[in-house]
Amino acid sequence: MLEDKNPQKTKLEQLGEFGLIKHLTKDFALQQKSTIKGIGDDAAVLDFKDNKAVVSTDLLIEGVHFDLSYMPLKHLGYKAVMVNLSDIYAMNATATQITVSIAVSNRFPLEAIEEFYSGVALAAEIYKVDLVGGDTTTSTKGMLISITAIGEAKDEELAYRNGAKPNDLLVVTGDLGAAYCGLQVLEREKEVFKVNPNSQPDLSEYTYVVERQLKPEARRDIKELLKSLEVQPTSMIDISDGLSSEILHLCEESQVGCNLYEDKIPLDPTVIAACEEFNIDSTLVALSGGEDYELLFTIDQKDFLKIKGNPNLTVIGHMTDKNEGAHLVARNNSKIPITAQGWNSFS
Amino acid sequence: MLEDKNPQKTKLEQLGEFGLIKHLTKDFALQQKSTIKGIGDDAAVLDFKDNKAVVSTDLLIEGVHFDLSYMPLKHLGYKAVMVNLSDIYAMNATATQITVSIAVSNRFPLEAIEEFYSGVALAAEIYKVDLVGGDTTTSTKGMLISITAIGEAKDEELAYRNGAKPNDLLVVTGDLGAAYCGLQVLEREKEVFKVNPNSQPDLSEYTYVVERQLKPEARRDIKELLKSLEVQPTSMIDISDGLSSEILHLCEESQVGCNLYEDKIPLDPTVIAACEEFNIDSTLVALSGGEDYELLFTIDQKDFLKIKGNPNLTVIGHMTDKNEGAHLVARNNSKIPITAQGWNSFS
């Protein structure tokens, strides 16, 4: 689908670099008051007045972070934005601007890049962030994406990784493990397709998990939700590499320990069903699967009643003194040390 | 030199992704008052108070933007930062923070990445910018660098591309064409090396042009210089793609024309000598060579006496009505239309 076999597809050299940027970004409206100048100068100009600015950046490589054989380009554009916005939301901040740079080899026609940017545009529109800069260039192999997200927050709203205290409650948004299950389904279908290219997969029972993999949503809603509940998180991080890895980050940065209760980890029924089908442990998937883009945060115990029963939030444990270490309290009440099994891109 | 043939070199998988970021960034001191939180959380936190924030980003690909066969990694780290700071300075702003992301294939040992980061560190120290974020990951081929630079300026200091008026003077900093000449020298040495790997090149007479290619300096000094001269540029852009391309950008964005005088274009004597040796036209090199990272700006005619005679600044032309077009006024007084010959990465 991506190979440039169709003579009607537009080759990138027809547009040139400047023409390409102009072409791709002409329909991006600016929505943020803080955006004074977007694309079209040496740099974007932003105005945060009394708020603090927050900045996060990610580099995504074809064959390492995404596989175009099952990732439609529009979804990829959307997801690449989500990955970055999630980092901004994990500061308890509001995302306001993004820059998007891509490099593509000459096997990509203009139409493929347009598909990618249509996903970026959709994400920018839904999440109300302005595209204010970027770069397009050739790569010698495959596709590369670099996104920087910028956001803002009042000083007292910001939630760092180092603010958790012993006895704080550990809270997670949404449910975990679905993105990893979706990946397993897609990998299996890819293998089936290799053997029998005419097979028509029926993925209807996997809709939720596949969507969590291909079109994740970042938790833009949580900052507002916590504000309305009058809860200020004491620490916060996003779950991109799996729950265990993120808990260890919070523990290390905050110099605390943690008890995580296995029976409290929120799992969607379709995740449990998929784990049974693939014969993998659902707790392990939640702990190490990654790509959930949910938020993990801690709150003072006094705020428990404010969040109790909220369908978006689950208390899954509590922080302890540092010397108690970080443990999973299993269903049989045994305590298992949590180890970093987060994604290691060099292994 | 980069191949991991030496068993004493450290493989990246020994450190893992988080270990690698920590290891590479531990010696970066924070120097900017506006940096509240640097590396180590989901996002950096910046505080610009009453100033406007400016943001610029670039993606650099091995084999497209740089060639490691003659570009030492430390120089590459330094230059990659310069490329981005130059965009910030071209807004007449002060650069304050950078994020640096790299992807490398497994042929790079840790020591190679450290070399790269030592160049980033040197640039950060000299140019007083804080490294506040980034990403390290694997690539399937070669090395990729993505840098985002952030800066600040008062509203009234900012210089956009669209502020030039007819009769404004066109001014350039430093001299042009040297980086391109340096590239020609390095390319020639590479060819010689292929034929005779034992040859020891004597590049002493090319020191200036080679240094302009391998270790360019961005014009951090110009904002302060113009302020001290009490000159506010009406428009500004950096010369990354060559003078002709940048003049056309200013003309298009400002809706003006331009007369550029060939005999005013500042050329270093070593550039003229190198152009004679390589049998290339020095004006063409200045117009289209690129990578000079000088600043091109316009000023009101009334400010002419304030900048006259300053060794950093050369008046090379003036803006005209849009319908007069953009022309090079040659030494023989003939007028030649300026065409975009700036770098087209897709050609």
PDB file of N, CA, C and O in Angstrom, chain B residues 254-294:
ATOM      1  N   SER B 254       7.149  39.321   3.451  1.00  0.00           N
ATOM      2  CA  SER B 254       6.958  40.756   3.686  1.00  0.00           C
ATOM      3  C   SER B 254       6.251  41.450   2.521  1.00  0.00           C
ATOM      4  O   SER B 254       5.973  42.645   2.592  1.00  0.00           O
ATOM      5  N   GLN B 255       6.024  40.685   1.430  1.00  0.00           N
ATOM      6  CA  GLN B 255       5.377  41.268   0.246  1.00  0.00           C
ATOM      7  C   GLN B 255       6.146  42.474  -0.284  1.00  0.00           C
ATOM      8  O   GLN B 255       5.581  43.556  -0.507  1.00  0.00           O
ATOM      9  N   VAL B 256       7.454  42.259  -0.455  1.00  0.00           N
ATOM     10  CA  VAL B 256       8.294  43.317  -1.024  1.00  0.00           C
ATOM     11  C   VAL B 256       9.193  42.710  -2.095  1.00  0.00           C
ATOM     12  O   VAL B 256       9.247  41.490  -2.266  1.00  0.00           O
ATOM     13  N   GLY B 257       9.900  43.555  -2.828  1.00  0.00           N
ATOM     14  CA  GLY B 257      10.940  43.121  -3.746  1.00  0.00           C
ATOM     15  C   GLY B 257      12.301  43.437  -3.141  1.00  0.00           C
ATOM     16  O   GLY B 257      12.391  43.920  -2.000  1.00  0.00           O
ATOM     17  N   CYS B 258      13.367  43.213  -3.926  1.00  0.00           N
ATOM     18  CA  CYS B 258      14.703  43.404  -3.360  1.00  0.00           C
ATOM     19  C   CYS B 258      15.732  43.623  -4.461  1.00  0.00           C
ATOM     20  O   CYS B 258      15.657  42.993  -5.517  1.00  0.00           O
ATOM     21  N   ASN B 259      16.673  44.533  -4.222  1.00  0.00           N
ATOM     22  CA  ASN B 259      17.868  44.612  -5.051  1.00  0.00           C
ATOM     23  C   ASN B 259      19.064  44.215  -4.199  1.00  0.00           C
ATOM     24  O   ASN B 259      19.346  44.854  -3.177  1.00  0.00           O
ATOM     25  N   LEU B 260      19.732  43.166  -4.625  1.00  0.00           N
ATOM     26  CA  LEU B 260      20.920  42.669  -3.919  1.00  0.00           C
ATOM     27  C   LEU B 260      22.125  43.006  -4.784  1.00  0.00           C
ATOM     28  O   LEU B 260      22.127  42.706  -5.984  1.00  0.00           O
ATOM     29  N   TYR B 261      23.159  43.651  -4.209  1.00  0.00           N
ATOM     30  CA  TYR B 261      24.310  44.072  -5.000  1.00  0.00           C
ATOM     31  C   TYR B 261      25.440  43.058  -4.883  1.00  0.00           C
ATOM     32  O   TYR B 261      25.964  42.838  -3.789  1.00  0.00           O
ATOM     33  N   GLU B 262      25.796  42.477  -6.026  1.00  0.00           N
ATOM     34  CA  GLU B 262      26.814  41.424  -6.047  1.00  0.00           C
ATOM     35  C   GLU B 262      28.109  41.887  -5.386  1.00  0.00           C
ATOM     36  O   GLU B 262      28.716  41.143  -4.619  1.00  0.00           O
ATOM     37  N   ASP B 263      28.514  43.121  -5.678  1.00  0.00           N
ATOM     38  CA  ASP B 263      29.814  43.576  -5.165  1.00  0.00           C
ATOM     39  C   ASP B 263      29.804  43.881  -3.670  1.00  0.00           C
ATOM     40  O   ASP B 263      30.841  44.178  -3.092  1.00  0.00           O
ATOM     41  N   LYS B 264      28.619  43.822  -3.042  1.00  0.00           N
ATOM     42  CA  LYS B 264      28.549  44.070  -1.596  1.00  0.00           C
ATOM     43  C   LYS B 264      28.587  42.774  -0.781  1.00  0.00           C
ATOM     44  O   LYS B 264      28.773  42.827   0.444  1.00  0.00           O
ATOM     45  N   ILE B 265      28.387  41.637  -1.435  1.00  0.00           N
ATOM     46  CA  ILE B 265      28.302  40.366  -0.688  1.00  0.00           C
ATOM     47  C   ILE B 265      29.630  40.087   0.009  1.00  0.00           C
ATOM     48  O   ILE B 265      30.678  40.011  -0.637  1.00  0.00           O
ATOM     49  N   PRO B 266      29.624  39.942   1.343  1.00  0.00           N
ATOM     50  CA  PRO B 266      30.882  39.760   2.076  1.00  0.00           C
ATOM     51  C   PRO B 266      31.444  38.338   1.900  1.00  0.00           C
ATOM     52  O   PRO B 266      30.767  37.349   2.196  1.00  0.00           O
ATOM     53  N   LEU B 267      32.653  38.272   1.384  1.00  0.00           N
ATOM     54  CA  LEU B 267      33.324  36.982   1.177  1.00  0.00           C
ATOM     55  C   LEU B 267      34.687  37.024   1.868  1.00  0.00           C
ATOM     56  O   LEU B 267      35.423  37.998   1.741  1.00  0.00           O
ATOM     57  N   ASP B 268      35.018  35.973   2.577  1.00  0.00           N
ATOM     58  CA  ASP B 268      36.348  35.886   3.178  1.00  0.00           C
ATOM     59  C   ASP B 268      37.371  35.605   2.073  1.00  0.00           C
ATOM     60  O   ASP B 268      37.068  34.885   1.117  1.00  0.00           O
ATOM     61  N   PRO B 269      38.601  36.150   2.184  1.00  0.00           N
ATOM     62  CA  PRO B 269      39.627  35.889   1.150  1.00  0.00           C
ATOM     63  C   PRO B 269      39.857  34.394   0.925  1.00  0.00           C
ATOM     64  O   PRO B 269      40.089  33.964  -0.209  1.00  0.00           O
ATOM     65  N   THR B 270      39.766  33.575   1.976  1.00  0.00           N
ATOM     66  CA  THR B 270      39.984  32.128   1.793  1.00  0.00           C
ATOM     67  C   THR B 270      38.852  31.510   0.976  1.00  0.00           C
ATOM     68  O   THR B 270      39.052  30.494   0.303  1.00  0.00           O
ATOM     69  N   VAL B 271      37.675  32.107   1.047  1.00  0.00           N
ATOM     70  CA  VAL B 271      36.550  31.611   0.235  1.00  0.00           C
ATOM     71  C   VAL B 271      36.822  31.917  -1.243  1.00  0.00           C
ATOM     72  O   VAL B 271      36.624  31.059  -2.113  1.00  0.00           O
ATOM     73  N   ILE B 272      37.275  33.134  -1.492  1.00  0.00           N
ATOM     74  CA  ILE B 272      37.591  33.514  -2.881  1.00  0.00           C
ATOM     75  C   ILE B 272      38.684  32.605  -3.431  1.00  0.00           C
ATOM     76  O   ILE B 272      38.582  32.087  -4.560  1.00  0.00           O
ATOM     77  N   ALA B 273      39.710  32.344  -2.608  1.00  0.00           N
ATOM     78  CA  ALA B 273      40.802  31.461  -3.050  1.00  0.00           C
ATOM     79  C   ALA B 273      40.297  30.047  -3.314  1.00  0.00           C
ATOM     80  O   ALA B 273      40.635  29.415  -4.329  1.00  0.00           O
ATOM     81  N   ALA B 274      39.467  29.527  -2.409  1.00  0.00           N
ATOM     82  CA  ALA B 274      38.943  28.165  -2.572  1.00  0.00           C
ATOM     83  C   ALA B 274      38.054  28.069  -3.807  1.00  0.00           C
ATOM     84  O   ALA B 274      38.108  27.080  -4.554  1.00  0.00           O
ATOM     85  N   CYS B 275      37.253  29.120  -4.068  1.00  0.00           N
ATOM     86  CA  CYS B 275      36.373  29.102  -5.235  1.00  0.00           C
ATOM     87  C   CYS B 275      37.212  29.069  -6.521  1.00  0.00           C
ATOM     88  O   CYS B 275      36.861  28.377  -7.478  1.00  0.00           O
ATOM     89  N   GLU B 276      38.319  29.827  -6.521  1.00  0.00           N
ATOM     90  CA  GLU B 276      39.197  29.786  -7.706  1.00  0.00           C
ATOM     91  C   GLU B 276      39.783  28.400  -7.883  1.00  0.00           C
ATOM     92  O   GLU B 276      39.799  27.850  -8.986  1.00  0.00           O
ATOM     93  N   GLU B 277      40.231  27.810  -6.789  1.00  0.00           N
ATOM     94  CA  GLU B 277      40.847  26.484  -6.852  1.00  0.00           C
ATOM     95  C   GLU B 277      39.845  25.432  -7.351  1.00  0.00           C
ATOM     96  O   GLU B 277      40.185  24.562  -8.144  1.00  0.00           O
ATOM     97  N   PHE B 278      38.602  25.522  -6.852  1.00  0.00           N
ATOM     98  CA  PHE B 278      37.586  24.534  -7.234  1.00  0.00           C
ATOM     99  C   PHE B 278      36.852  24.941  -8.513  1.00  0.00           C
ATOM    100  O   PHE B 278      35.951  24.241  -8.961  1.00  0.00           O
ATOM    101  N   ASN B 279      37.250  26.091  -9.061  1.00  0.00           N
ATOM    102  CA  ASN B 279      36.631  26.588 -10.288  1.00  0.00           C
ATOM    103  C   ASN B 279      35.116  26.734 -10.173  1.00  0.00           C
ATOM    104  O   ASN B 279      34.352  26.282 -11.021  1.00  0.00           O
ATOM    105  N   ILE B 280      34.676  27.338  -9.067  1.00  0.00           N
ATOM    106  CA  ILE B 280      33.262  27.639  -8.896  1.00  0.00           C
ATOM    107  C   ILE B 280      33.106  29.127  -8.653  1.00  0.00           C
ATOM    108  O   ILE B 280      34.002  29.793  -8.134  1.00  0.00           O
ATOM    109  N   ASP B 281      31.945  29.653  -9.016  1.00  0.00           N
ATOM    110  CA  ASP B 281      31.707  31.087  -8.908  1.00  0.00           C
ATOM    111  C   ASP B 281      31.411  31.462  -7.461  1.00  0.00           C
ATOM    112  O   ASP B 281      30.499  30.913  -6.840  1.00  0.00           O
ATOM    113  N   SER B 282      32.166  32.408  -6.912  1.00  0.00           N
ATOM    114  CA  SER B 282      32.018  32.737  -5.488  1.00  0.00           C
ATOM    115  C   SER B 282      30.653  33.359  -5.188  1.00  0.00           C
ATOM    116  O   SER B 282      30.102  33.163  -4.106  1.00  0.00           O
ATOM    117  N   THR B 283      30.088  34.123  -6.129  1.00  0.00           N
ATOM    118  CA  THR B 283      28.753  34.682  -5.896  1.00  0.00           C
ATOM    119  C   THR B 283      27.712  33.571  -5.803  1.00  0.00           C
ATOM    120  O   THR B 283      26.840  33.588  -4.930  1.00  0.00           O
ATOM    121  N   LEU B 284      27.849  32.578  -6.689  1.00  0.00           N
ATOM    122  CA  LEU B 284      26.918  31.453  -6.658  1.00  0.00           C
ATOM    123  C   LEU B 284      27.021  30.694  -5.337  1.00  0.00           C
ATOM    124  O   LEU B 284      26.010  30.272  -4.754  1.00  0.00           O
ATOM    125  N   VAL B 285      28.239  30.552  -4.845  1.00  0.00           N
ATOM    126  CA  VAL B 285      28.444  29.860  -3.566  1.00  0.00           C
ATOM    127  C   VAL B 285      27.772  30.642  -2.430  1.00  0.00           C
ATOM    128  O   VAL B 285      27.110  30.063  -1.571  1.00  0.00           O
ATOM    129  N   ALA B 286      27.926  31.966  -2.434  1.00  0.00           N
ATOM    130  CA  ALA B 286      27.284  32.783  -1.400  1.00  0.00           C
ATOM    131  C   ALA B 286      25.767  32.719  -1.519  1.00  0.00           C
ATOM    132  O   ALA B 286      25.042  32.666  -0.524  1.00  0.00           O
ATOM    133  N   LEU B 287      25.277  32.710  -2.743  1.00  0.00           N
ATOM    134  CA  LEU B 287      23.827  32.710  -2.962  1.00  0.00           C
ATOM    135  C   LEU B 287      23.190  31.364  -2.627  1.00  0.00           C
ATOM    136  O   LEU B 287      22.059  31.308  -2.156  1.00  0.00           O
ATOM    137  N   SER B 288      23.901  30.266  -2.917  1.00  0.00           N
ATOM    138  CA  SER B 288      23.269  28.948  -2.849  1.00  0.00           C
ATOM    139  C   SER B 288      23.992  27.932  -1.997  1.00  0.00           C
ATOM    140  O   SER B 288      23.519  26.814  -1.855  1.00  0.00           O
ATOM    141  N   GLY B 289      25.159  28.298  -1.453  1.00  0.00           N
ATOM    142  CA  GLY B 289      25.941  27.299  -0.730  1.00  0.00           C
ATOM    143  C   GLY B 289      25.264  26.761   0.506  1.00  0.00           C
ATOM    144  O   GLY B 289      25.195  25.571   0.746  1.00  0.00           O
ATOM    145  N   GLY B 290      24.731  27.667   1.313  1.00  0.00           N
ATOM    146  CA  GLY B 290      24.034  27.236   2.514  1.00  0.00           C
ATOM    147  C   GLY B 290      24.940  26.931   3.682  1.00  0.00           C
ATOM    148  O   GLY B 290      26.166  26.944   3.573  1.00  0.00           O
ATOM    149  N   GLU B 291      24.298  26.681   4.835  1.00  0.00           N
ATOM    150  CA  GLU B 291      24.957  26.295   6.089  1.00  0.00           C
ATOM    151  C   GLU B 291      25.866  27.374   6.678  1.00  0.00           C
ATOM    152  O   GLU B 291      26.755  27.074   7.461  1.00  0.00           O
ATOM    153  N   ASP B 292      25.645  28.637   6.295  1.00  0.00           N
ATOM    154  CA  ASP B 292      26.481  29.693   6.854  1.00  0.00           C
ATOM    155  C   ASP B 292      26.062  30.091   8.267  1.00  0.00           C
ATOM    156  O   ASP B 292      26.871  30.581   9.038  1.00  0.00           O
ATOM    157  N   TYR B 293      24.780  29.903   8.591  1.00  0.00           N
ATOM    158  CA  TYR B 293      24.235  30.253   9.907  1.00  0.00           C
ATOM    159  C   TYR B 293      24.538  31.692  10.315  1.00  0.00           C
ATOM    160  O   TYR B 293      24.733  32.011  11.482  1.00  0.00           O
ATOM    161  N   GLU B 294      24.592  32.566   9.314  1.00  0.00           N
ATOM    162  CA  GLU B 294      24.624  34.001   9.578  1.00  0.00           C
ATOM    163  C   GLU B 294      23.176  34.504   9.597  1.00  0.00           C
ATOM    164  O   GLU B 294      22.253  33.767   9.258  1.00  0.00           O
TER     165      GLU B 294
END
